[in-house]
Structures are given as C-alpha cells and as structure tokens.
mmCIF file of C-alpha atoms and ligand atoms in Angstrom:
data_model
loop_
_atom_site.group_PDB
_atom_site.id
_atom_site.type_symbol
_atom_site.label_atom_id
_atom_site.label_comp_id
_atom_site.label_asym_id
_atom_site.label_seq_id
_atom_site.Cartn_x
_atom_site.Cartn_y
_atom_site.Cartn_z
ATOM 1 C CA UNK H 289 121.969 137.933 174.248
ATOM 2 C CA UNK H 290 118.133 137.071 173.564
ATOM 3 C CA UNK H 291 116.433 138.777 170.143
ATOM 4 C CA UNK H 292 112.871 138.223 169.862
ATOM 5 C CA UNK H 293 113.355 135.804 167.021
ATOM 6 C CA UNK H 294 114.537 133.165 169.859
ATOM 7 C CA UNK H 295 110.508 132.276 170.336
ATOM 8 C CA UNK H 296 110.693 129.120 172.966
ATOM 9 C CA UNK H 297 110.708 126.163 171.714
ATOM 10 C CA UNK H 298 109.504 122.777 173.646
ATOM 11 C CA UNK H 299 110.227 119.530 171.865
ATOM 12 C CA UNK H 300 109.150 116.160 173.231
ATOM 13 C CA UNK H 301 111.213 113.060 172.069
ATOM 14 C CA UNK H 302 108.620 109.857 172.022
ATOM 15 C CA UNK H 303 111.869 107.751 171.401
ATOM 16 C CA UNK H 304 110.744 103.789 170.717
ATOM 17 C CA UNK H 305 107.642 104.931 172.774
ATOM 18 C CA UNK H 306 103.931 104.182 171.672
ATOM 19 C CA UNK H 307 102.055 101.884 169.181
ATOM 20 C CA UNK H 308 100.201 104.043 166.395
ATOM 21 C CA UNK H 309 96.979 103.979 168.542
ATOM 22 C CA UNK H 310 98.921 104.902 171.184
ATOM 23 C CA UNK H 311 100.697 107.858 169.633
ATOM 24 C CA UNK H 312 96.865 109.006 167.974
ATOM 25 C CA UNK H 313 95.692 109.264 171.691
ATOM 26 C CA UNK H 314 98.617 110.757 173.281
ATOM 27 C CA UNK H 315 98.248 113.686 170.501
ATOM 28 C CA UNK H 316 95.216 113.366 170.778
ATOM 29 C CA UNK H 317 95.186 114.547 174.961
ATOM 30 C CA UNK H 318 97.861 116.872 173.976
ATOM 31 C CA UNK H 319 96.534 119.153 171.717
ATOM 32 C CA UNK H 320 93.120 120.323 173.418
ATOM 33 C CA UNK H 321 95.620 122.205 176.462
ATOM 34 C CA UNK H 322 98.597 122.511 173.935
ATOM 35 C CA UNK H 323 96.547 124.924 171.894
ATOM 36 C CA UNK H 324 95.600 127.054 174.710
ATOM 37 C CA UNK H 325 99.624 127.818 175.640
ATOM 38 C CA UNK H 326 101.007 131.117 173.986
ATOM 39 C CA UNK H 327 104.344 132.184 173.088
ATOM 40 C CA UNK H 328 106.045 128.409 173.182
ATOM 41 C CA UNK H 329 106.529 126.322 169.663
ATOM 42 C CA UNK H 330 105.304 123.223 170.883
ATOM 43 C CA UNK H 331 106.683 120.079 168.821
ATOM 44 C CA UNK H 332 106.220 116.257 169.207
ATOM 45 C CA UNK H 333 108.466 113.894 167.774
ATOM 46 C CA UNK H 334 107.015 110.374 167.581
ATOM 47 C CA UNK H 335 108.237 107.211 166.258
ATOM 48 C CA UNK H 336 108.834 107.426 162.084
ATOM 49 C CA UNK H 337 105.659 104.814 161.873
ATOM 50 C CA UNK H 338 103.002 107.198 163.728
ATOM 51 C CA UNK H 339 104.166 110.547 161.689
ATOM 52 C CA UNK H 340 101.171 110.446 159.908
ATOM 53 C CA UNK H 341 99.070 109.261 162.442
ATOM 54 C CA UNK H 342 100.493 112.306 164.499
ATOM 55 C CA UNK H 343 99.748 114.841 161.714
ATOM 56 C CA UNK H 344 96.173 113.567 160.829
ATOM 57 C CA UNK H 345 95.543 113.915 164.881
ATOM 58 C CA UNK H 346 97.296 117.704 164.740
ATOM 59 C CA UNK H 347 95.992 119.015 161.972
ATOM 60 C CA UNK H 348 94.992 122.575 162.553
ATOM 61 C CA UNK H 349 96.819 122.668 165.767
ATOM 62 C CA UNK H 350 99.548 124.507 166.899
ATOM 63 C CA UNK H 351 101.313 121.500 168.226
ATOM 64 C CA UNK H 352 103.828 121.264 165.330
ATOM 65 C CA UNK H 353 106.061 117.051 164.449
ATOM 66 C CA UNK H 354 108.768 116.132 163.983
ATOM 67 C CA UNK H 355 111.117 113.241 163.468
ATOM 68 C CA UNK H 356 113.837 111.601 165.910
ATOM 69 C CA UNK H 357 115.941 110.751 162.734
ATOM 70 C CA UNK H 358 116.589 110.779 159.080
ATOM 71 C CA UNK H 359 118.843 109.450 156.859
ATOM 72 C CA UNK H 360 120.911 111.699 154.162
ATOM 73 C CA UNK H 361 120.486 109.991 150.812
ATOM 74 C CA UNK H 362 117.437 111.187 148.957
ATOM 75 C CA UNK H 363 116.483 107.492 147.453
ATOM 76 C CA UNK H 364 118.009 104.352 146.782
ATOM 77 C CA UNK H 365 118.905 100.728 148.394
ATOM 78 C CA UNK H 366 119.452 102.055 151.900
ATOM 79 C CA UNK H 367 116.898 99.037 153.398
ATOM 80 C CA UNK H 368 115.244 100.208 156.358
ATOM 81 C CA UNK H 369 116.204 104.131 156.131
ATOM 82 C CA UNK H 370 114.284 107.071 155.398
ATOM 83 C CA UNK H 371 115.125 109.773 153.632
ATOM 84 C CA UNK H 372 114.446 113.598 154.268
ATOM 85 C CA UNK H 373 112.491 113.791 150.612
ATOM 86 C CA UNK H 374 109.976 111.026 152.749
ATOM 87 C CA UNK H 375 109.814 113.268 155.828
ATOM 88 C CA UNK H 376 109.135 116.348 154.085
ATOM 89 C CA UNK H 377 105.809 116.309 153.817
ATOM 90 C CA UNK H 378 105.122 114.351 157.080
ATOM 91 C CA UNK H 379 106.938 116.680 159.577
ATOM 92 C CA UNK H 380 108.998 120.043 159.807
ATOM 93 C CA UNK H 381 111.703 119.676 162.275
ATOM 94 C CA UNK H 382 113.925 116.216 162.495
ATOM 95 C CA UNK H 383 116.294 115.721 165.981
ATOM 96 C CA UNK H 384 119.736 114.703 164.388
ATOM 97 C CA UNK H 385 122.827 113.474 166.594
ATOM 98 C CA UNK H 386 121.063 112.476 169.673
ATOM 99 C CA UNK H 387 122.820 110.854 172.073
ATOM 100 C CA UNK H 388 121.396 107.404 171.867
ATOM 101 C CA UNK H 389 122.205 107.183 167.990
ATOM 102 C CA UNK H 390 125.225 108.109 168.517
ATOM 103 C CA UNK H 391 125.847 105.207 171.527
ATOM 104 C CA UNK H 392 123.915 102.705 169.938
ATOM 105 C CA UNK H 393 124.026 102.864 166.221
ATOM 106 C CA UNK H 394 127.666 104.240 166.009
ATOM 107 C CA UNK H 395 127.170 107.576 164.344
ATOM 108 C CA UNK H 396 129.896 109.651 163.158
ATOM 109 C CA UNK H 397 130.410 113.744 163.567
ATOM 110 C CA UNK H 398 130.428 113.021 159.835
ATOM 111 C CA UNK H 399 127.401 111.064 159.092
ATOM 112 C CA UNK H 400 125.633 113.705 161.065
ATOM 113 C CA UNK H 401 127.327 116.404 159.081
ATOM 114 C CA UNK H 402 125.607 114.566 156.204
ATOM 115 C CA UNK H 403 122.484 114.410 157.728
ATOM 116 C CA UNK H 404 122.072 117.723 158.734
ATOM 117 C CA UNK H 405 122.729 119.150 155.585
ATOM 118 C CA UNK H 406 120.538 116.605 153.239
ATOM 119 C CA UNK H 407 117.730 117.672 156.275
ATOM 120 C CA UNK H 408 118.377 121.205 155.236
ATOM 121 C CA UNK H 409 118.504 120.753 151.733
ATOM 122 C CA UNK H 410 114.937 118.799 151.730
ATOM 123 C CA UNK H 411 113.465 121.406 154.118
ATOM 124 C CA UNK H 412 113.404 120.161 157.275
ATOM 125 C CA UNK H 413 114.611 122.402 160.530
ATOM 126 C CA UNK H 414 117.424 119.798 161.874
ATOM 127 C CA UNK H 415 118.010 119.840 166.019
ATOM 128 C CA UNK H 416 121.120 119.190 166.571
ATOM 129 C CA UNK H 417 121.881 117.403 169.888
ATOM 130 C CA UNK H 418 125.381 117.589 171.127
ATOM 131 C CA UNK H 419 126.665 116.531 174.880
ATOM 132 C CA UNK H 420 129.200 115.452 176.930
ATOM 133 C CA UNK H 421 129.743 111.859 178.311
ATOM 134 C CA UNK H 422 129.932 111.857 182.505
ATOM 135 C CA UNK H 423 133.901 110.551 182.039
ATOM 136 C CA UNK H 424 134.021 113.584 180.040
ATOM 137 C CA UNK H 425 132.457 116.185 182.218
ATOM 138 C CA UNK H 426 134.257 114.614 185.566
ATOM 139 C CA UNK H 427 137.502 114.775 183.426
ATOM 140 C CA UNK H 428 136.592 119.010 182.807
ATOM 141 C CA UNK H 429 135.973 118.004 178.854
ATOM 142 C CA UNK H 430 132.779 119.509 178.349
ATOM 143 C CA UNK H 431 134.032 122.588 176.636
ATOM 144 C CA UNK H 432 136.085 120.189 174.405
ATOM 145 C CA UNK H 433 133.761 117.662 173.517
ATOM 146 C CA UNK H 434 130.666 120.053 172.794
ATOM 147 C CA UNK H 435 132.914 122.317 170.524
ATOM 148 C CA UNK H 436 134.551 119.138 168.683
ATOM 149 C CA UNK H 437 130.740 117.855 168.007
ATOM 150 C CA UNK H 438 129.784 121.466 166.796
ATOM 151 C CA UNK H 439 132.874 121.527 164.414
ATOM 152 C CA UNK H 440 131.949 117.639 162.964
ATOM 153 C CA UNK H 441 128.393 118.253 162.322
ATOM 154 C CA UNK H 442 128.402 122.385 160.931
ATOM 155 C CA UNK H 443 131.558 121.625 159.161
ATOM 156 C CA UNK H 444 130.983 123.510 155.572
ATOM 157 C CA UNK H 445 127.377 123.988 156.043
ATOM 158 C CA UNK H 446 127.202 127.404 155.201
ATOM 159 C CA UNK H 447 123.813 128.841 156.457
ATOM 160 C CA UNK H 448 122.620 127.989 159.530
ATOM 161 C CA UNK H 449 119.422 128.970 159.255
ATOM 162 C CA UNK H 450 116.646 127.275 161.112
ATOM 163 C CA UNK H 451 119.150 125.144 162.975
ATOM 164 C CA UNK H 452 118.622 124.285 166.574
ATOM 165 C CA UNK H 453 120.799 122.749 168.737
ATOM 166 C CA UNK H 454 119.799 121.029 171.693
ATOM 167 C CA UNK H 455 122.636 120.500 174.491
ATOM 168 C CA UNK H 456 122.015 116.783 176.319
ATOM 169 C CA UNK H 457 124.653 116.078 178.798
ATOM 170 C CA UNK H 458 124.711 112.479 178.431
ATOM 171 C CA UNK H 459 124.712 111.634 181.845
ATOM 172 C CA UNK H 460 121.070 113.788 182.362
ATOM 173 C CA UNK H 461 119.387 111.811 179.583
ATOM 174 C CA UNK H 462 116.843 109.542 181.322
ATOM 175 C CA UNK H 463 118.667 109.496 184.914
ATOM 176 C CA UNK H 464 116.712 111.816 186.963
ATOM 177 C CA UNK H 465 119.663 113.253 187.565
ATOM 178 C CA UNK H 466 119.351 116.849 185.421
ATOM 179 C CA UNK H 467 122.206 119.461 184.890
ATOM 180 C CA UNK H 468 122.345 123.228 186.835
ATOM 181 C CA UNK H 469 120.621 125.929 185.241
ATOM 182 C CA UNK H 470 123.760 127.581 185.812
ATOM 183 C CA UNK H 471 126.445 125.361 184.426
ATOM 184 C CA UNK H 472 123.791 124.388 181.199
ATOM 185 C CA UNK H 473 123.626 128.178 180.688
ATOM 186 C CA UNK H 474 127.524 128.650 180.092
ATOM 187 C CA UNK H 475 128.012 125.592 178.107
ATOM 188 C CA UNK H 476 124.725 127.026 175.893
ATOM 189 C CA UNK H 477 127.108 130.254 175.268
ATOM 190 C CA UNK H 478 129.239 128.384 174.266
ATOM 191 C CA UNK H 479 127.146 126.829 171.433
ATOM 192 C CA UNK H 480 126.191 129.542 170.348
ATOM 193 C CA UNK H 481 129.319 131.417 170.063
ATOM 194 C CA UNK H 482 130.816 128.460 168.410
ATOM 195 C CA UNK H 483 128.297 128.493 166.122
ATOM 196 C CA UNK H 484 128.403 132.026 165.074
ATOM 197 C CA UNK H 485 131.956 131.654 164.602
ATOM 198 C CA UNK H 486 132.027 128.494 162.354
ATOM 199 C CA UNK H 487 129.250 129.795 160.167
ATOM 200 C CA UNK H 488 127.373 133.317 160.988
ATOM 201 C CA UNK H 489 127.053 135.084 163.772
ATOM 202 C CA UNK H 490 123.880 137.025 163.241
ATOM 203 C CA UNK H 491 122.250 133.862 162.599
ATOM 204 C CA UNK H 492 123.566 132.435 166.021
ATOM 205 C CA UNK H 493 122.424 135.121 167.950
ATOM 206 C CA UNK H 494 118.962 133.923 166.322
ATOM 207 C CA UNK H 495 119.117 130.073 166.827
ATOM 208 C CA UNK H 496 117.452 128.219 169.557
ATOM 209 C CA UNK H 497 119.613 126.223 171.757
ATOM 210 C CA UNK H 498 117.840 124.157 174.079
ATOM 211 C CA UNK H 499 118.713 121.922 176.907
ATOM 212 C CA UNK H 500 117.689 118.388 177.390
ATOM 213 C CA UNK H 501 118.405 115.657 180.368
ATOM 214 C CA UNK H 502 115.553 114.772 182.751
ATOM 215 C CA UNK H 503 114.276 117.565 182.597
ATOM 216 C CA UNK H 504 110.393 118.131 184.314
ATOM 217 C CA UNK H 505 107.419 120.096 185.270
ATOM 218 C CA UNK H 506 108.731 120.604 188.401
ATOM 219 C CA UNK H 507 112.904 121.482 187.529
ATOM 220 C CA UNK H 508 112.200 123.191 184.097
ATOM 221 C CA UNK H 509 111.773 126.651 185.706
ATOM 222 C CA UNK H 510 116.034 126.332 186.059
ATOM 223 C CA UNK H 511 116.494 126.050 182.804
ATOM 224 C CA UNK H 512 113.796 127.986 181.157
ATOM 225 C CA UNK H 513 115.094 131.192 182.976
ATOM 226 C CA UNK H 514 118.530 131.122 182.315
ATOM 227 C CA UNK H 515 118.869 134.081 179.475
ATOM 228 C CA UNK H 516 121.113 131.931 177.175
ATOM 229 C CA UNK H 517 118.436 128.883 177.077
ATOM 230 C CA UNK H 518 115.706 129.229 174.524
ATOM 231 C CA UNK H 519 113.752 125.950 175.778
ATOM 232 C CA UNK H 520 113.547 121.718 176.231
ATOM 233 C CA UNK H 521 114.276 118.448 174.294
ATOM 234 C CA UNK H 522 111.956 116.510 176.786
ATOM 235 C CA UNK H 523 112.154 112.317 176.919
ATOM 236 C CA UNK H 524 110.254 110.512 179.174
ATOM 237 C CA UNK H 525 108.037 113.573 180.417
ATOM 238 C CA UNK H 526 107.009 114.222 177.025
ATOM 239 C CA UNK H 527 104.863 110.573 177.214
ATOM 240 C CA UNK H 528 102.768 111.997 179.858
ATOM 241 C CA UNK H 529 100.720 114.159 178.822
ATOM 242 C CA UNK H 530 100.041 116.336 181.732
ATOM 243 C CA UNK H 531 103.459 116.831 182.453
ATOM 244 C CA UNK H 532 104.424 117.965 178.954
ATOM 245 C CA UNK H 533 101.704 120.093 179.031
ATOM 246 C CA UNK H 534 103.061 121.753 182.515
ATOM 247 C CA UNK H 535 106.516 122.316 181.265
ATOM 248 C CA UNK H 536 105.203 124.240 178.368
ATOM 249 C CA UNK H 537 103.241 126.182 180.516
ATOM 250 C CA UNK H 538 105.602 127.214 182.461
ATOM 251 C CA UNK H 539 107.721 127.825 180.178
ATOM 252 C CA UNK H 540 105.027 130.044 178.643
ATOM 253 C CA UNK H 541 104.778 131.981 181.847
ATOM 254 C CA UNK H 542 108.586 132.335 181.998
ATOM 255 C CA UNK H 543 109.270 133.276 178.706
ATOM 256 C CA UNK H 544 106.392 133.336 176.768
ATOM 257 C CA UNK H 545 105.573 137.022 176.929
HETATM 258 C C1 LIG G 208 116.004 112.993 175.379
HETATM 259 O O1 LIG G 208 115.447 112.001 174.965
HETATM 260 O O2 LIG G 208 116.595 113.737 174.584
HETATM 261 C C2 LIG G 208 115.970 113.279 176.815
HETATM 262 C C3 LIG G 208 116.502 114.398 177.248
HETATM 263 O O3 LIG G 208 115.384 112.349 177.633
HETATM 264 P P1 LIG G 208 114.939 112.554 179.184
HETATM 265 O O4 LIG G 208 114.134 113.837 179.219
HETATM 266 O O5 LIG G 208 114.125 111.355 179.495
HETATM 267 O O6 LIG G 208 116.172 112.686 179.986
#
C-alpha cells in the first residue's frame, strides 16, 4: 500500500569517508544538480566532524543531513559520544542500528532501543537499519531475524512517527553483490506490517522503508519500483557525486511524480 505521505527518500551514508575539506566539496558538487531533482528527500549523512561543515555548505538547499550515529544519554562522562541534544541543531535525521555498528562496536537490540527513542525525544527522525546476516538468509532466517531486530529496537516506543527503517541485507552492504527487487520488496512488507503491529498501523502505512546494499545508478531502478520500497540508504555511491546524483534522479523519474 503506498499513501502520498511515503515522499522518496534517498539517503547517502559517507561512513569514515572524507576529511572536512573533503566533505565541504563533495556537498559542495552535490547540491547545484541535487536542487534541480523533484519529488525525492535527498539527505547526506557525513562523518559527526563535518556536520557543520555540511550544513554551512547546504544551507538553503534542499539537500537535507544527517548523522550515521548518536548516542542516548543527553550529557555526561560518556568520553567520545555524542548526544542527540548535540545533533539537534546540526542535522535532522540520524541512521541508528546499521549494520557495521552493530558488527564492529557490539550493539545491542537494546542499546538501539535506547537510541532510537533518546533520537526521538531530542527531535531527530531516527533510520532504523535492520538486516539479515548471509548464514542467516542461506539458513531461510530472514523473516526471523528482521522481525526479532524490529521487536528489540520499537520495543515500548509508542509513536512511531517520523521513523524510517532502512532494510540492509548484510551480505549487500559494500559487496557489489545487491538483493532482488523482488525478494527486498516482501521482506519490506514485512517491516512494515511488523511495525504497524508493534506500535500503529496508520503510522506504518506512512513510514518510509528503504533498502540499502550496493545499491547504484545503474540497479536502483529494481528497487525504486517495487510498490512496497519508498527509496535508498546508499554507501559507497553516495561518495561520488555523479552517481548519487543519478540514483536520485531516477528515482525522481520513477517515483517522483
Ligand atoms: C550502507 O552503508 O548502508 C550501504 C548500503 O553501503 P553500500 O551502498 O556501499 O553497500
């Protein structure tokens, strides 16, 4: 089910990508053919120390920031975290979950629970990546594992409101090697019926759910017109900025209008 509240989103993930100067330029050749795309939120989420670097290159663009993390106490001796009362001003949406956090940096269904309600709380749009392992999906787990990672991270939010969720099979992320259109459609159904059924559904039918794993200028059309997938979480294209711009476009001319 689409409702015209689902308006496309495209998100590009910088990960430990660019320098300050570096991120300042790459905004910089983004937002000139950025602005000229239609019907796509376009978001760029660069490294916490080129936020502001981002926004003072953005501002009074439609190219909207945000962060790749956050951490969910307001203040205190947390050394080296940030806080969502820091990002507030500096961004609007924050990706929480992804993958590579949880991999590297051990976290929990229930540190992300945390952090996607102190994001919500501060005002920040939290997307929520969830995705299954390649043991998992050759074992038939993907079902399993995306609902279990919905259930940790929604559990007693309450309003889901400006959530999006971003499904990244694991084994996509950064291998070339992207899902089906088809088989990222059904498991994006699932989301969202999960979703609507662990906190509201008319705010499900509303949510974005995008998918993310390798995906390009060349294989986004897959994705982009599959009726249950409302857009991209883009990696390494995102750092080039001809191809982001081309996977917004034609995701514009797919489901812009
Ligand atoms: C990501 O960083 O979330 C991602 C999907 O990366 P890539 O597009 O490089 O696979």
């Amino acid at each position: 089910m689409q409702t015209n509240a689902r308006l496309p989103l495209i998100a590009g993930n910088w990960k430990m990508n660019t320098t300050i100067d570096e991120a300042k330029v790459l905004a910089g050749r983004l937002r000139p053919t950025l602005d000229k795309i239609d019907g796509v939120e376009k978001l760029v989420c660069p490294p916490f120390v080129s936020l502001s670097a981002a926004k003072d290159a953005l501002q009074g663009s439609s190219v909207k920031i945000g962060a790749q993390n956050v951490y969910f106490e307001e203040k205190g001796a947390f050394t080296g975290e940030i806080s969502p009362l820091m990002l507030a001003g500096l961004c609007e949406y924050v990706i929480i979950g992804h993958s590579e956090r949880r991999q590297y940096f051990k976290e929990s269904g229930e540190m992300i629970n945390k952090k996607i309600k102190a994001a919500i709380k501060a005002g920040l749009k939290p997307i929520l990546c969830v995705g299954e392992r390649l043991e998992e999906n050759e074992a038939g787990k993907t079902s399993q594992v995306v609902v279990s990672q919905l259930k940790d991270a929604l559990a007693d939010l309450g309003n889901a409101n400006g959530l999006v969720v971003a499904y990244e099979p694991v084994w996509a992320i950064g291998t070339g090697k992207a899902a089906t259109g088809g088989q990222s459609n059904e498991t994006i159904g699932l989301i969202r019926s999960t979703v609507g059924a662990l906190t509201d559904a008319g705010a499900a039918a509303a949510m974005r759910i995008l998918y993310g794993g390798s995906v390009t200028a060349e294989n986004v059309a897959e994705f982009i017109s599959q009726p249950e997938i409302d857009g991209g979480l883009v990696g390494g294209a995102s750092l080039r900025a001809e191809q982001f711009t081309a996977i917004v476009k034609r995701t514009s001319e797919i489901k812009g209008g």
